[in-house]
Short mmCIF file of C-alpha atoms and ligand atoms in Angstrom, two decimals:
data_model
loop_
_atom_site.label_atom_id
_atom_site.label_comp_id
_atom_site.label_asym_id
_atom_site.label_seq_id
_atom_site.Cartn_x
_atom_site.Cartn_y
_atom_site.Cartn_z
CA UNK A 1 6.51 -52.21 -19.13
CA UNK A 2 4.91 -48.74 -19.14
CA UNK A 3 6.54 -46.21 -16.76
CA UNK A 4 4.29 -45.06 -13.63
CA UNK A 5 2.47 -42.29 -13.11
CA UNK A 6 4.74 -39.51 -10.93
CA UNK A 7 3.24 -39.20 -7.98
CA UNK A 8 2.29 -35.10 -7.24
CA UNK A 9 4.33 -33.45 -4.74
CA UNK A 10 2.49 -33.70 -1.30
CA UNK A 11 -0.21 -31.05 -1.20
CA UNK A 12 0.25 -29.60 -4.83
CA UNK A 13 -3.03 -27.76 -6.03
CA UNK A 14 -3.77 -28.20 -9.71
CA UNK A 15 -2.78 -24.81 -10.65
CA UNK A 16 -1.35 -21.70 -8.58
CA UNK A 17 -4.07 -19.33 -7.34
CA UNK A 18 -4.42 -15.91 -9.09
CA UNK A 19 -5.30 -12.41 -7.82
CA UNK A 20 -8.87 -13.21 -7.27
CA UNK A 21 -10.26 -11.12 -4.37
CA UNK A 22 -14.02 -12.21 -4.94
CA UNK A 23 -16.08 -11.92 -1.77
CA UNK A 24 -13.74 -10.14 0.09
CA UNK A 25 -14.03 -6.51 1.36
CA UNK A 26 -11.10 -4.23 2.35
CA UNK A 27 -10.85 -0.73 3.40
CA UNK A 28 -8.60 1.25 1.14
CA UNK A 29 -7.08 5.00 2.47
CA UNK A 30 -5.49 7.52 0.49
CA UNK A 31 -7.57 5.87 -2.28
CA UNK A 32 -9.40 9.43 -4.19
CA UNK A 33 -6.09 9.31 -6.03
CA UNK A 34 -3.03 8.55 -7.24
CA UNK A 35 -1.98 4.68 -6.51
CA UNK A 36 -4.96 4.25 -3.61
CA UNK A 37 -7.10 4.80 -6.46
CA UNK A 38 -5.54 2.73 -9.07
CA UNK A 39 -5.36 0.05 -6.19
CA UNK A 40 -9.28 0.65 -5.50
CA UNK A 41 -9.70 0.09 -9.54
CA UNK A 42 -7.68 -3.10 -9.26
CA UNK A 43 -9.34 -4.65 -6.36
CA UNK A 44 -13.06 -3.99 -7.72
CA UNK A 45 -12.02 -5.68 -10.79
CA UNK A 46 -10.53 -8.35 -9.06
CA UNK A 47 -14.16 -9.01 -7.37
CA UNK A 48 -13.77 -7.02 -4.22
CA UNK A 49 -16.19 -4.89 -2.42
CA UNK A 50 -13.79 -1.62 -1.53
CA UNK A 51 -14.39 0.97 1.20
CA UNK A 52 -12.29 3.92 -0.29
CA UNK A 53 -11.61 6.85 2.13
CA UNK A 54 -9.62 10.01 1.92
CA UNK A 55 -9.72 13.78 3.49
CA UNK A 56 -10.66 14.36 -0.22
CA UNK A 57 -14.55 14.15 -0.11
CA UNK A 58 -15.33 15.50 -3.52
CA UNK A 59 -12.53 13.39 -5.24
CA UNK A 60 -12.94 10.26 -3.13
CA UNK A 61 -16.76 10.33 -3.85
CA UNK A 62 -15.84 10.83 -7.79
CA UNK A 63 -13.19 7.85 -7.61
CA UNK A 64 -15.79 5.88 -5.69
CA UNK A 65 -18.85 6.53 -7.63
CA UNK A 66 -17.20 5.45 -10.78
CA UNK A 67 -16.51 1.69 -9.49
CA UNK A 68 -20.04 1.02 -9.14
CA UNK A 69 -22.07 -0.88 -6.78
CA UNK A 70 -18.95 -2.76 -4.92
CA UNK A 71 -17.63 0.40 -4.19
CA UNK A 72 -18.35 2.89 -1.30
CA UNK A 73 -16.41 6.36 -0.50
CA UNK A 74 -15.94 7.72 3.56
CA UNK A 75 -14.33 10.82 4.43
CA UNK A 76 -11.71 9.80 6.86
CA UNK A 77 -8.45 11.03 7.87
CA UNK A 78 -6.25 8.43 9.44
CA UNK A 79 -4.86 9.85 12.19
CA UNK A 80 -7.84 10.09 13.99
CA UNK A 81 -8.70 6.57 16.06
CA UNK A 82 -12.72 7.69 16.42
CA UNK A 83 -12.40 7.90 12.21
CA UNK A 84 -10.90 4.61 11.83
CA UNK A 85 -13.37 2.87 14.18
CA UNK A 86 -16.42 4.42 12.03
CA UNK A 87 -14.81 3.28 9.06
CA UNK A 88 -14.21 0.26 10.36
CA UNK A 89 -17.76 -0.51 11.43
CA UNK A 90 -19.35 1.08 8.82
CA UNK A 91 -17.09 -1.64 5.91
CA UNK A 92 -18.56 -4.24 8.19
CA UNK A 93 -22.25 -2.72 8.76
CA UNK A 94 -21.94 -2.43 4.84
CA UNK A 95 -20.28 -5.86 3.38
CA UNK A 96 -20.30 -8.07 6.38
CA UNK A 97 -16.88 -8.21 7.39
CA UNK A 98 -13.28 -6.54 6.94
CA UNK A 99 -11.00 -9.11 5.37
CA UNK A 100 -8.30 -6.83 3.58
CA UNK A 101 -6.78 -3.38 4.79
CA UNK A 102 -4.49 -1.63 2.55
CA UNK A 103 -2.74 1.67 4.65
CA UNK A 104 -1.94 3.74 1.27
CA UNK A 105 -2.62 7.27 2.87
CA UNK A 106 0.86 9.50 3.17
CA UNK A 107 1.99 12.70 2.50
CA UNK A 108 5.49 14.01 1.29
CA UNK A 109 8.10 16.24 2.55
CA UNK A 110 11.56 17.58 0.75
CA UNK A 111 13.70 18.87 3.60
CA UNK A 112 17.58 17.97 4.42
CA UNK A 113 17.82 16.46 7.26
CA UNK A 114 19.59 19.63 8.63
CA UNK A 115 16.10 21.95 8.21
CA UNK A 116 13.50 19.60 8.75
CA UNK A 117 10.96 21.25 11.36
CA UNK A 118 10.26 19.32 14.38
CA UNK A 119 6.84 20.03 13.74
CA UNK A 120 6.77 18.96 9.56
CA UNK A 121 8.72 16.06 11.21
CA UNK A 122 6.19 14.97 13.06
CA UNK A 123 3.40 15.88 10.95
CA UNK A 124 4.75 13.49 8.18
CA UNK A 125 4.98 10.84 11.23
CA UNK A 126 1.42 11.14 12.32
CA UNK A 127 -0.10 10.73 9.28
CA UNK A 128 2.73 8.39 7.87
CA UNK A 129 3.17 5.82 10.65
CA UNK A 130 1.05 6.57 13.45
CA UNK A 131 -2.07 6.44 10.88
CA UNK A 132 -0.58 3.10 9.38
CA UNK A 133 -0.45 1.67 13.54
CA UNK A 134 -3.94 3.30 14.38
CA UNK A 135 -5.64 1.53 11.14
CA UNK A 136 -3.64 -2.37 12.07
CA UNK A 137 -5.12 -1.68 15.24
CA UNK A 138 -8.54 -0.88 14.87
CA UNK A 139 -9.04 -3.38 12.17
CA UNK A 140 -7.08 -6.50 13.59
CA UNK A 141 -10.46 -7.11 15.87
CA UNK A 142 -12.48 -7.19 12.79
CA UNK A 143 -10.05 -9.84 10.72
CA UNK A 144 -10.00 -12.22 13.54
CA UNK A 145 -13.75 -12.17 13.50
CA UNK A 146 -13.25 -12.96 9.73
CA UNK A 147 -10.98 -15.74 10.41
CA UNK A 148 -7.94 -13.86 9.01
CA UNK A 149 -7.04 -11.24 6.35
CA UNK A 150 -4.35 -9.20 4.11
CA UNK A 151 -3.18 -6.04 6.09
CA UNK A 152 -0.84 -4.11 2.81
CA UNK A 153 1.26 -1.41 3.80
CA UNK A 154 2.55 1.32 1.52
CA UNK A 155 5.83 1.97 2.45
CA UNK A 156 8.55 3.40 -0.22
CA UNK A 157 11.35 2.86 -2.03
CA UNK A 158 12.68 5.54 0.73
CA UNK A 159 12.00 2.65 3.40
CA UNK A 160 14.98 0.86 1.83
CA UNK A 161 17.50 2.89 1.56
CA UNK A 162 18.93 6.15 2.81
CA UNK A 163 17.47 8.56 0.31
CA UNK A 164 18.19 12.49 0.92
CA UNK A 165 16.15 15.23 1.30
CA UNK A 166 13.38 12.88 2.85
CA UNK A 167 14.24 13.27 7.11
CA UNK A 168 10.41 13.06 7.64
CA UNK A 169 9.50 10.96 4.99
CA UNK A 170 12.13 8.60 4.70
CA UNK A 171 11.69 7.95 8.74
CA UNK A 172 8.36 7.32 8.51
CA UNK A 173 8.61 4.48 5.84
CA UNK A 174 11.39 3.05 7.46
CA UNK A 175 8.63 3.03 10.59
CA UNK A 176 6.00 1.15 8.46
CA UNK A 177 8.12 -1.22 6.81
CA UNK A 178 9.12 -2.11 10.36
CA UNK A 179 5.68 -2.50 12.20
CA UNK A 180 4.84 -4.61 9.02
CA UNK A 181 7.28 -7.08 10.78
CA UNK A 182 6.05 -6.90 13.69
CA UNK A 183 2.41 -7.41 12.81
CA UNK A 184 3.84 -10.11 10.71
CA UNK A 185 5.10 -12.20 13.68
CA UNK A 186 2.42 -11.41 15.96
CA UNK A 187 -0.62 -12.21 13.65
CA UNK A 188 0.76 -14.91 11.60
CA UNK A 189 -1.53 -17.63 13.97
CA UNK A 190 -4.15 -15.48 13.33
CA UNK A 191 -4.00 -16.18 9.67
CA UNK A 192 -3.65 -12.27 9.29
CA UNK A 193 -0.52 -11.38 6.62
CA UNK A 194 1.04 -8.12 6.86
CA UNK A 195 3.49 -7.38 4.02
CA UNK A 196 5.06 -4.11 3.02
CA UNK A 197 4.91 -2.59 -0.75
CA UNK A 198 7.55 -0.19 -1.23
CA UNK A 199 6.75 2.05 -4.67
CA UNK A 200 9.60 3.81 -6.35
CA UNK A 201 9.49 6.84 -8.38
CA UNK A 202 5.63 6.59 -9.70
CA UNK A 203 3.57 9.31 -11.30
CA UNK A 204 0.30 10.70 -9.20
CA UNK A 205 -0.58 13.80 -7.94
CA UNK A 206 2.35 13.37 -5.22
CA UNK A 207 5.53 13.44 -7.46
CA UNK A 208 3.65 15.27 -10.62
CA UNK A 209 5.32 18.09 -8.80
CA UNK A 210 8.77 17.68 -8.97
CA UNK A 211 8.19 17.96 -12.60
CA UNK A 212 8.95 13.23 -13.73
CA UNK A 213 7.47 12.84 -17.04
CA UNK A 214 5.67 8.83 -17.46
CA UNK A 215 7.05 6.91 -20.30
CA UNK A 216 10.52 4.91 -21.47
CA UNK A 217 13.86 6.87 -20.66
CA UNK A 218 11.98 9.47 -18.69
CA UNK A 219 13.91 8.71 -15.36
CA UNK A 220 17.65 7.41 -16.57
CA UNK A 221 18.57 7.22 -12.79
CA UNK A 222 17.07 3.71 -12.67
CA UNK A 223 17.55 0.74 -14.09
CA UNK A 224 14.33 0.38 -16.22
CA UNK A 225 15.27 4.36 -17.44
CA UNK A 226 11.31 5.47 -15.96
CA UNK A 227 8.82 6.23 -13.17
CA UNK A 228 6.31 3.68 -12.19
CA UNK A 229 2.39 4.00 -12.88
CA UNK A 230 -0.41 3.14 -10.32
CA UNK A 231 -1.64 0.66 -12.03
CA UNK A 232 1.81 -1.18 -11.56
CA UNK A 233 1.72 -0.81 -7.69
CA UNK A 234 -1.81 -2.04 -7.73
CA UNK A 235 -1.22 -4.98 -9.05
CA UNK A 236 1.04 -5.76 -6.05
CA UNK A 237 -1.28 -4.50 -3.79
CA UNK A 238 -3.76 -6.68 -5.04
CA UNK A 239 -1.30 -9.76 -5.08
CA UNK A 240 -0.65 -9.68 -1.70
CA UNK A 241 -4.59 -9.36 -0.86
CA UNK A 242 -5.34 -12.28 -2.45
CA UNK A 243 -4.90 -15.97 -1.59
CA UNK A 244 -2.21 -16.21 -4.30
CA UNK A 245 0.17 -14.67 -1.45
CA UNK A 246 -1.41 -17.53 1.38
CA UNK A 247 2.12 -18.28 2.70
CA UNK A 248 3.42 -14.55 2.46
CA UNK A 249 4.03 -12.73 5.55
CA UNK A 250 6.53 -10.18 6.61
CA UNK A 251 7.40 -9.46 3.01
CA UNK A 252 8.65 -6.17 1.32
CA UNK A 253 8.23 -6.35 -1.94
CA UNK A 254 9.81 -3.53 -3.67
CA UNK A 255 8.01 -2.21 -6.71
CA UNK A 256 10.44 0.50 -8.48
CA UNK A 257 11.75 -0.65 -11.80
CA UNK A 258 14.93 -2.06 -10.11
CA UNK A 259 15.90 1.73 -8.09
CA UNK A 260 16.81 -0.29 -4.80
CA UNK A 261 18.90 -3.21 -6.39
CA UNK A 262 21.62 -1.18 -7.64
CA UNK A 263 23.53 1.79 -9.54
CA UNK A 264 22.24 2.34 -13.20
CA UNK A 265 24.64 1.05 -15.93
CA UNK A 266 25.03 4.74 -16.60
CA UNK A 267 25.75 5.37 -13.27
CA UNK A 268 28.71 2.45 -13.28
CA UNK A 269 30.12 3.44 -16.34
CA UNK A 270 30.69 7.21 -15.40
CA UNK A 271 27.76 8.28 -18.23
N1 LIG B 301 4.24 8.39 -5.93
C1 LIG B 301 5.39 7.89 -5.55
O1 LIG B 301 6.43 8.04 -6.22
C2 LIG B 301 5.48 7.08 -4.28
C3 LIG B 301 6.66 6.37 -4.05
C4 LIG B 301 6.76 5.63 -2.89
C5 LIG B 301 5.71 5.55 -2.01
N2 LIG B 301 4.57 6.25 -2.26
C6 LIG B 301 3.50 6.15 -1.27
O2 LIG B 301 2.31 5.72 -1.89
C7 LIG B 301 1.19 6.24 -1.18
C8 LIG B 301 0.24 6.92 -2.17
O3 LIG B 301 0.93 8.03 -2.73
P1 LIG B 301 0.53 8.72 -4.10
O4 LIG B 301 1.78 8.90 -4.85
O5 LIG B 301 -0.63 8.06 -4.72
O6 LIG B 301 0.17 10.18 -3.53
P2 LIG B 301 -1.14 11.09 -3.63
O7 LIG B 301 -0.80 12.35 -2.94
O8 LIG B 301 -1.63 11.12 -5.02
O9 LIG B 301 -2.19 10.24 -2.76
C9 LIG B 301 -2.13 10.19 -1.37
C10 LIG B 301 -3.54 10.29 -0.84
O10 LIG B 301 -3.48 10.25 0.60
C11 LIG B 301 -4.45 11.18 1.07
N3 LIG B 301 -4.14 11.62 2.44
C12 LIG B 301 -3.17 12.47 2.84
N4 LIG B 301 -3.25 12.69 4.17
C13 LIG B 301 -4.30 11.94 4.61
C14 LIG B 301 -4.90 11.73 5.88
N5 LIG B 301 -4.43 12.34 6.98
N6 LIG B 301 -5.95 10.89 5.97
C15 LIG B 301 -6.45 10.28 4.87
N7 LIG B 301 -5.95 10.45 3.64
C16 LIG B 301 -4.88 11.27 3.52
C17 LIG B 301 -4.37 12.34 0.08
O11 LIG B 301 -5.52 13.16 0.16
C18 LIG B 301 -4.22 11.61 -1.23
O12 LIG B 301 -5.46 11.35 -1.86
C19 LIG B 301 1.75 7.17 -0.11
O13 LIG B 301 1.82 6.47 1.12
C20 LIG B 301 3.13 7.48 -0.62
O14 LIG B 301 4.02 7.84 0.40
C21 LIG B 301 4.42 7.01 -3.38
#
């Protein structure tokens, strides 16, 4: 008696979807450099048409220019509502339709808590989180036209934990990885996803500064001993974009070599 044939599980596809973004277009910010452009790089190559924009003309152009034809470059800064509404139409006017929106744009600050301005303070929160609310905002008309879409935040590392010396900063990612949730649970019917990446240490332009050197052993404070590189946060980025992340919504996925799960073995032995 031969043995029959197991029956698939109820609604199995053949194989898992992979990060394919063909034929969809998303608007990318922060993206002349750093993990925006990395992210740009990864979703071009992954078959999407990309709307980069930045307050960096000449480098956005540059970054732009170089991913060819499914790539276009506006000058934009994101916490202006009239800026995100040309952007907006001009993705559509260009590709069609807006189907992905990744809100990379941010800027740093290194204060204690006890010096932070009221005005840096609320800089870092205009740009930071009011740009990431403007953006949802603006665009959410355009994915429901679509029939849905990816929204990807860029939160940080700092959005998970208490980290010091980041008042400003620190608030402000703790502010996006929160209206990620609720744009999760108000969108969800829409067949919009809103999920939250949240970077650790990673070498760009922003944290070249503070003088992290790429490579194995180069940051011992974490458990994979070094910073992160774009291309590493991209791939998430472009993950959650793409139907392989259909049923994800609401998520944070944290992206730092294993910073927010816990004290280096170093740290536990007393090295
Ligand atoms: N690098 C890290 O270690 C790290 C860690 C966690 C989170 N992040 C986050 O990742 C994102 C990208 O950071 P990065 O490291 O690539 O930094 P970066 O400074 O290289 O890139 C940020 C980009 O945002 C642009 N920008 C700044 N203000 C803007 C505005 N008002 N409008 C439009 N664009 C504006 C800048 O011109 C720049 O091109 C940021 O949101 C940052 O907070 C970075």
């Amino acid at each position: 008696m031969t043995e029959p044939e197991p029956k698939p599980e109820p609604g199995a596809p053949a194989t898992a979807a992979v990060s394919d973004l063909t034929g969809k277009t998303v608007i990318l910010t922060g993206a002349a450099r750093g993990i925006g452009a990395a992210a740009a790089r990864g979703a071009v190559a992954a078959g999407a048409r990309v709307v980069l924009t930045d307050v960096l003309e000449e480098e956005g152009r540059r970054t732009a220019e170089a991913l060819g034809d499914r790539a276009r470059f506006v000058r934009h800064d994101v916490t202006s509502e009239e800026e995100w509404q040309r952007v907006t139409d001009f993705a559509a006017g260009e590709f069609g339709s807006v189907d992905g929106l990744v809100n990379n744009a941010g800027i740093s600050m290194a204060t204690f808590l006890a010096d932070v301005s009221v005005e840096e303070f609320r800089k870092v929160l205009d740009v930071n989180l009011t740009g990431v609310l403007i953006g949802m905002k603006t665009v959410i008309p355009a994915m429901r036209r679509a029939g849905g879409g990816s929204v990807v935040n860029i939160s940080s590392a700092a959005g998970l934990t208490g980290l010091a010396l980041t008042a400003g900063y620190g608030a402000s990612k703790w502010g996006v990885r929160g209206l990620t949730k609720i744009g999760a649970v108000e969108l969800g019917t829409d067949r919009i996803r809103v999920n939250s990446v949240h970077p650790g240490m990673t070498y760009t332009p922003m944290t070249a500064r503070v003088g992290i050197e790429p490579g194995e052993g180069g940051y011992p404070n974490t458990p994979m001993a070094r910073v992160g590189e774009p291309h590493e946060i991209a791939s998430a980025v472009c993950f959650l974009l793409s139907d392989a992340a259909s049923y994800m919504t609401g998520a944070e996925l944290a992206v730092d070599g294993g910073w927010t799960a816990g004290p280096t073995v170093r740290y536990v032995m007393g090295q």
